[in-house]
Amino acid sequence: PLLTLKEKTLAELMKELNPEKIILFSEGGKPVKLDDYMAQQPLGRIATIVGGFPHGSFSESTLLLADEQVSIHHRVLDAWTVVSRIIYCYELALSCKNK
C-alpha cells in the first residue's frame, strides 16, 4: 500500500525502522545544497522527517530523534516540494554512486 497507518509514536516507528541515519528538514537547520548533501549520505537506510504543519515547529522530542537538522532553502517551502526534492536528489546520488 502507498500508506499505512500505525498506532505508534514517531520514536517507536524510528526504532522499528532502524535507519542508519535520521535527517530532519527544517527551516532552522544547517543550510545545505541538497544535491551535494544527499550525495554524501550513506547508501543504506535513511529516514527523513519533514514538517507539514501550518505554523510552529517540531517538538523537542522529535528534534532529539534526528542525527542532523538541515535546511534546503532560505524560505519556508511546502512539504510536498521538500519531499520531491529529497527524492530526486537521493535518486540522483544513487545513480552516481552505482556507476
Short mmCIF file of N, CA and C in Angstrom, two decimals:
data_model
loop_
_atom_site.label_atom_id
_atom_site.label_comp_id
_atom_site.label_asym_id
_atom_site.label_seq_id
_atom_site.Cartn_x
_atom_site.Cartn_y
_atom_site.Cartn_z
N PRO A 1 0.82 -1.20 0.00
CA PRO A 1 0.00 0.00 0.00
C PRO A 1 0.86 1.26 0.00
N LEU A 2 0.31 2.31 -0.52
CA LEU A 2 1.01 3.58 -0.55
C LEU A 2 1.24 4.13 0.86
N LEU A 3 0.23 4.02 1.70
CA LEU A 3 0.32 4.50 3.08
C LEU A 3 -0.21 3.44 4.03
N THR A 4 0.39 3.40 5.20
CA THR A 4 -0.07 2.50 6.26
C THR A 4 -0.19 3.30 7.54
N LEU A 5 -1.33 3.23 8.20
CA LEU A 5 -1.50 3.90 9.49
C LEU A 5 -1.04 2.96 10.60
N LYS A 6 -0.23 3.51 11.52
CA LYS A 6 0.25 2.71 12.64
C LYS A 6 0.00 3.47 13.92
N GLU A 7 -0.37 2.76 14.95
CA GLU A 7 -0.62 3.35 16.28
C GLU A 7 0.70 3.36 17.05
N LYS A 8 1.61 4.26 16.65
CA LYS A 8 2.93 4.34 17.28
C LYS A 8 3.34 5.79 17.38
N THR A 9 4.26 6.04 18.27
CA THR A 9 4.88 7.35 18.29
C THR A 9 5.95 7.38 17.20
N LEU A 10 6.40 8.56 16.87
CA LEU A 10 7.47 8.67 15.88
C LEU A 10 8.73 7.97 16.38
N ALA A 11 9.01 8.09 17.67
CA ALA A 11 10.19 7.42 18.24
C ALA A 11 10.08 5.91 18.10
N GLU A 12 8.89 5.36 18.34
CA GLU A 12 8.69 3.91 18.19
C GLU A 12 8.86 3.48 16.73
N LEU A 13 8.35 4.30 15.82
CA LEU A 13 8.49 3.98 14.40
C LEU A 13 9.95 3.99 13.97
N MET A 14 10.70 4.99 14.43
CA MET A 14 12.12 5.06 14.07
C MET A 14 12.88 3.86 14.63
N LYS A 15 12.52 3.45 15.84
CA LYS A 15 13.17 2.27 16.43
C LYS A 15 12.87 1.03 15.60
N GLU A 16 11.63 0.90 15.14
CA GLU A 16 11.23 -0.24 14.32
C GLU A 16 11.93 -0.23 12.96
N LEU A 17 12.00 0.94 12.33
CA LEU A 17 12.64 1.05 11.02
C LEU A 17 14.15 0.90 11.10
N ASN A 18 14.72 1.33 12.23
CA ASN A 18 16.15 1.22 12.48
C ASN A 18 17.01 1.80 11.35
N PRO A 19 16.79 3.07 11.01
CA PRO A 19 17.59 3.67 9.93
C PRO A 19 19.03 3.90 10.38
N GLU A 20 19.92 3.96 9.40
CA GLU A 20 21.32 4.27 9.71
C GLU A 20 21.48 5.73 10.10
N LYS A 21 20.58 6.57 9.58
CA LYS A 21 20.65 7.99 9.85
C LYS A 21 19.24 8.58 9.77
N ILE A 22 18.97 9.55 10.65
CA ILE A 22 17.70 10.27 10.63
C ILE A 22 18.01 11.74 10.35
N ILE A 23 17.45 12.24 9.25
CA ILE A 23 17.67 13.63 8.85
C ILE A 23 16.36 14.38 8.99
N LEU A 24 16.38 15.49 9.72
CA LEU A 24 15.20 16.32 9.89
C LEU A 24 15.38 17.58 9.05
N PHE A 25 14.42 17.83 8.18
CA PHE A 25 14.45 19.01 7.32
C PHE A 25 13.62 20.10 7.97
N SER A 26 14.28 21.23 8.25
CA SER A 26 13.64 22.31 8.99
C SER A 26 14.23 23.64 8.55
N GLU A 27 13.41 24.67 8.57
CA GLU A 27 13.91 25.99 8.20
C GLU A 27 15.03 26.46 9.14
N GLY A 28 15.07 25.91 10.35
CA GLY A 28 16.09 26.31 11.31
C GLY A 28 17.33 25.43 11.29
N GLY A 29 17.39 24.47 10.37
CA GLY A 29 18.53 23.57 10.30
C GLY A 29 19.74 24.18 9.63
N LYS A 30 20.81 23.40 9.56
CA LYS A 30 22.05 23.83 8.91
C LYS A 30 21.79 23.97 7.41
N PRO A 31 22.09 25.12 6.81
CA PRO A 31 21.86 25.29 5.37
C PRO A 31 22.75 24.34 4.55
N VAL A 32 22.13 23.63 3.60
CA VAL A 32 22.87 22.72 2.73
C VAL A 32 22.40 22.88 1.29
N LYS A 33 23.29 22.54 0.35
CA LYS A 33 22.92 22.41 -1.06
C LYS A 33 22.48 20.96 -1.20
N LEU A 34 21.22 20.73 -1.44
CA LEU A 34 20.63 19.40 -1.28
C LEU A 34 21.28 18.34 -2.15
N ASP A 35 21.59 18.63 -3.40
CA ASP A 35 22.19 17.58 -4.25
C ASP A 35 23.54 17.14 -3.72
N ASP A 36 24.36 18.10 -3.28
CA ASP A 36 25.67 17.75 -2.70
C ASP A 36 25.49 17.01 -1.37
N TYR A 37 24.56 17.48 -0.56
CA TYR A 37 24.32 16.87 0.75
C TYR A 37 23.88 15.41 0.60
N MET A 38 22.92 15.15 -0.28
CA MET A 38 22.43 13.79 -0.46
C MET A 38 23.50 12.88 -1.05
N ALA A 39 24.38 13.43 -1.88
CA ALA A 39 25.46 12.63 -2.46
C ALA A 39 26.44 12.16 -1.39
N GLN A 40 26.49 12.85 -0.25
CA GLN A 40 27.40 12.49 0.84
C GLN A 40 26.79 11.48 1.81
N GLN A 41 25.52 11.17 1.65
CA GLN A 41 24.84 10.28 2.59
C GLN A 41 25.13 8.81 2.27
N PRO A 42 25.04 7.94 3.27
CA PRO A 42 25.28 6.51 3.04
C PRO A 42 24.21 5.92 2.13
N LEU A 43 24.54 4.85 1.44
CA LEU A 43 23.60 4.20 0.53
C LEU A 43 22.51 3.42 1.25
N GLY A 44 22.67 3.20 2.52
CA GLY A 44 21.72 2.36 3.27
C GLY A 44 20.42 3.06 3.61
N ARG A 45 19.88 2.67 4.74
CA ARG A 45 18.56 3.14 5.16
C ARG A 45 18.65 4.51 5.83
N ILE A 46 18.04 5.49 5.18
CA ILE A 46 17.97 6.84 5.72
C ILE A 46 16.51 7.18 5.96
N ALA A 47 16.22 7.74 7.11
CA ALA A 47 14.88 8.25 7.39
C ALA A 47 14.92 9.76 7.31
N THR A 48 13.92 10.34 6.69
CA THR A 48 13.83 11.80 6.63
C THR A 48 12.54 12.23 7.30
N ILE A 49 12.62 13.32 8.03
CA ILE A 49 11.46 13.89 8.70
C ILE A 49 11.24 15.28 8.12
N VAL A 50 10.04 15.51 7.61
CA VAL A 50 9.68 16.79 7.01
C VAL A 50 8.41 17.28 7.70
N GLY A 51 8.43 18.51 8.15
CA GLY A 51 7.25 19.07 8.80
C GLY A 51 6.15 19.38 7.80
N GLY A 52 4.93 19.27 8.24
CA GLY A 52 3.80 19.58 7.38
C GLY A 52 2.72 20.32 8.15
N PHE A 53 3.12 21.25 8.98
CA PHE A 53 2.15 21.96 9.82
C PHE A 53 2.07 23.43 9.38
N PRO A 54 0.91 24.08 9.60
CA PRO A 54 0.72 25.44 9.11
C PRO A 54 1.56 26.49 9.85
N HIS A 55 1.91 26.23 11.09
CA HIS A 55 2.76 27.16 11.85
C HIS A 55 3.40 26.40 13.00
N GLY A 56 4.41 27.02 13.59
CA GLY A 56 5.11 26.36 14.69
C GLY A 56 6.26 25.53 14.18
N SER A 57 6.73 24.65 15.04
CA SER A 57 7.89 23.84 14.68
C SER A 57 7.76 22.47 15.31
N PHE A 58 8.81 21.69 15.15
CA PHE A 58 8.84 20.33 15.69
C PHE A 58 8.91 20.36 17.22
N SER A 59 8.38 19.32 17.84
CA SER A 59 8.50 19.19 19.29
C SER A 59 9.95 18.85 19.63
N GLU A 60 10.31 19.10 20.86
CA GLU A 60 11.67 18.79 21.31
C GLU A 60 11.97 17.31 21.16
N SER A 61 10.99 16.45 21.44
CA SER A 61 11.22 15.00 21.33
C SER A 61 11.49 14.59 19.88
N THR A 62 10.87 15.26 18.92
CA THR A 62 11.13 14.97 17.51
C THR A 62 12.52 15.47 17.12
N LEU A 63 12.87 16.66 17.56
CA LEU A 63 14.20 17.20 17.26
C LEU A 63 15.30 16.28 17.79
N LEU A 64 15.08 15.69 18.95
CA LEU A 64 16.09 14.81 19.55
C LEU A 64 16.26 13.50 18.80
N LEU A 65 15.29 13.10 18.00
CA LEU A 65 15.41 11.87 17.20
C LEU A 65 16.42 12.02 16.07
N ALA A 66 16.57 13.25 15.59
CA ALA A 66 17.37 13.49 14.39
C ALA A 66 18.87 13.45 14.66
N ASP A 67 19.59 12.81 13.73
CA ASP A 67 21.04 12.85 13.77
C ASP A 67 21.54 14.19 13.24
N GLU A 68 20.76 14.76 12.32
CA GLU A 68 21.11 16.03 11.71
C GLU A 68 19.85 16.81 11.39
N GLN A 69 19.95 18.15 11.50
CA GLN A 69 18.87 19.03 11.09
C GLN A 69 19.40 19.92 9.98
N VAL A 70 18.73 19.90 8.83
CA VAL A 70 19.21 20.68 7.69
C VAL A 70 18.09 21.53 7.10
N SER A 71 18.50 22.57 6.41
CA SER A 71 17.59 23.46 5.70
C SER A 71 18.03 23.52 4.24
N ILE A 72 17.07 23.42 3.32
CA ILE A 72 17.43 23.42 1.89
C ILE A 72 17.07 24.72 1.19
N HIS A 73 16.49 25.67 1.91
CA HIS A 73 16.13 26.95 1.29
C HIS A 73 16.01 28.01 2.36
N HIS A 74 16.28 29.26 1.99
CA HIS A 74 16.20 30.33 2.98
C HIS A 74 14.76 30.72 3.30
N ARG A 75 13.82 30.26 2.49
CA ARG A 75 12.40 30.50 2.75
C ARG A 75 11.72 29.20 3.17
N VAL A 76 10.57 29.32 3.78
CA VAL A 76 9.78 28.14 4.13
C VAL A 76 9.19 27.57 2.84
N LEU A 77 9.33 26.25 2.64
CA LEU A 77 8.80 25.57 1.46
C LEU A 77 7.65 24.66 1.86
N ASP A 78 6.75 24.40 0.92
CA ASP A 78 5.70 23.41 1.16
C ASP A 78 6.33 22.04 1.36
N ALA A 79 5.71 21.23 2.20
CA ALA A 79 6.25 19.89 2.49
C ALA A 79 6.38 19.05 1.22
N TRP A 80 5.40 19.13 0.32
CA TRP A 80 5.47 18.32 -0.91
C TRP A 80 6.65 18.73 -1.78
N THR A 81 7.03 20.01 -1.75
CA THR A 81 8.19 20.48 -2.50
C THR A 81 9.46 19.91 -1.90
N VAL A 82 9.58 19.95 -0.59
CA VAL A 82 10.76 19.42 0.09
C VAL A 82 10.90 17.92 -0.17
N VAL A 83 9.80 17.18 -0.03
CA VAL A 83 9.84 15.73 -0.23
C VAL A 83 10.24 15.39 -1.67
N SER A 84 9.67 16.09 -2.64
CA SER A 84 10.02 15.79 -4.04
C SER A 84 11.49 16.08 -4.32
N ARG A 85 12.03 17.14 -3.74
CA ARG A 85 13.45 17.45 -3.93
C ARG A 85 14.34 16.41 -3.26
N ILE A 86 13.95 15.96 -2.08
CA ILE A 86 14.72 14.92 -1.38
C ILE A 86 14.77 13.66 -2.23
N ILE A 87 13.62 13.23 -2.72
CA ILE A 87 13.57 12.00 -3.53
C ILE A 87 14.42 12.15 -4.78
N TYR A 88 14.27 13.27 -5.49
CA TYR A 88 15.04 13.47 -6.72
C TYR A 88 16.55 13.47 -6.44
N CYS A 89 16.98 14.21 -5.45
CA CYS A 89 18.42 14.31 -5.17
C CYS A 89 18.99 12.98 -4.66
N TYR A 90 18.20 12.23 -3.90
CA TYR A 90 18.68 10.92 -3.43
C TYR A 90 18.79 9.95 -4.60
N GLU A 91 17.79 9.95 -5.50
CA GLU A 91 17.86 9.10 -6.69
C GLU A 91 19.07 9.47 -7.55
N LEU A 92 19.32 10.76 -7.70
CA LEU A 92 20.48 11.22 -8.46
C LEU A 92 21.77 10.75 -7.80
N ALA A 93 21.86 10.87 -6.49
CA ALA A 93 23.05 10.42 -5.76
C ALA A 93 23.25 8.92 -5.91
N LEU A 94 22.16 8.15 -5.84
CA LEU A 94 22.26 6.70 -6.01
C LEU A 94 22.76 6.32 -7.40
N SER A 95 22.25 6.99 -8.41
CA SER A 95 22.66 6.66 -9.78
C SER A 95 24.13 7.01 -9.99
N CYS A 96 24.61 8.08 -9.37
CA CYS A 96 26.03 8.44 -9.50
C CYS A 96 26.93 7.45 -8.76
N LYS A 97 26.49 6.98 -7.60
CA LYS A 97 27.29 6.05 -6.80
C LYS A 97 27.32 4.66 -7.42
N ASN A 98 26.30 4.31 -8.20
CA ASN A 98 26.22 2.98 -8.79
C ASN A 98 26.90 2.89 -10.15
N LYS A 99 27.51 3.96 -10.60
CA LYS A 99 28.21 3.93 -11.91
C LYS A 99 29.60 3.38 -11.76
#
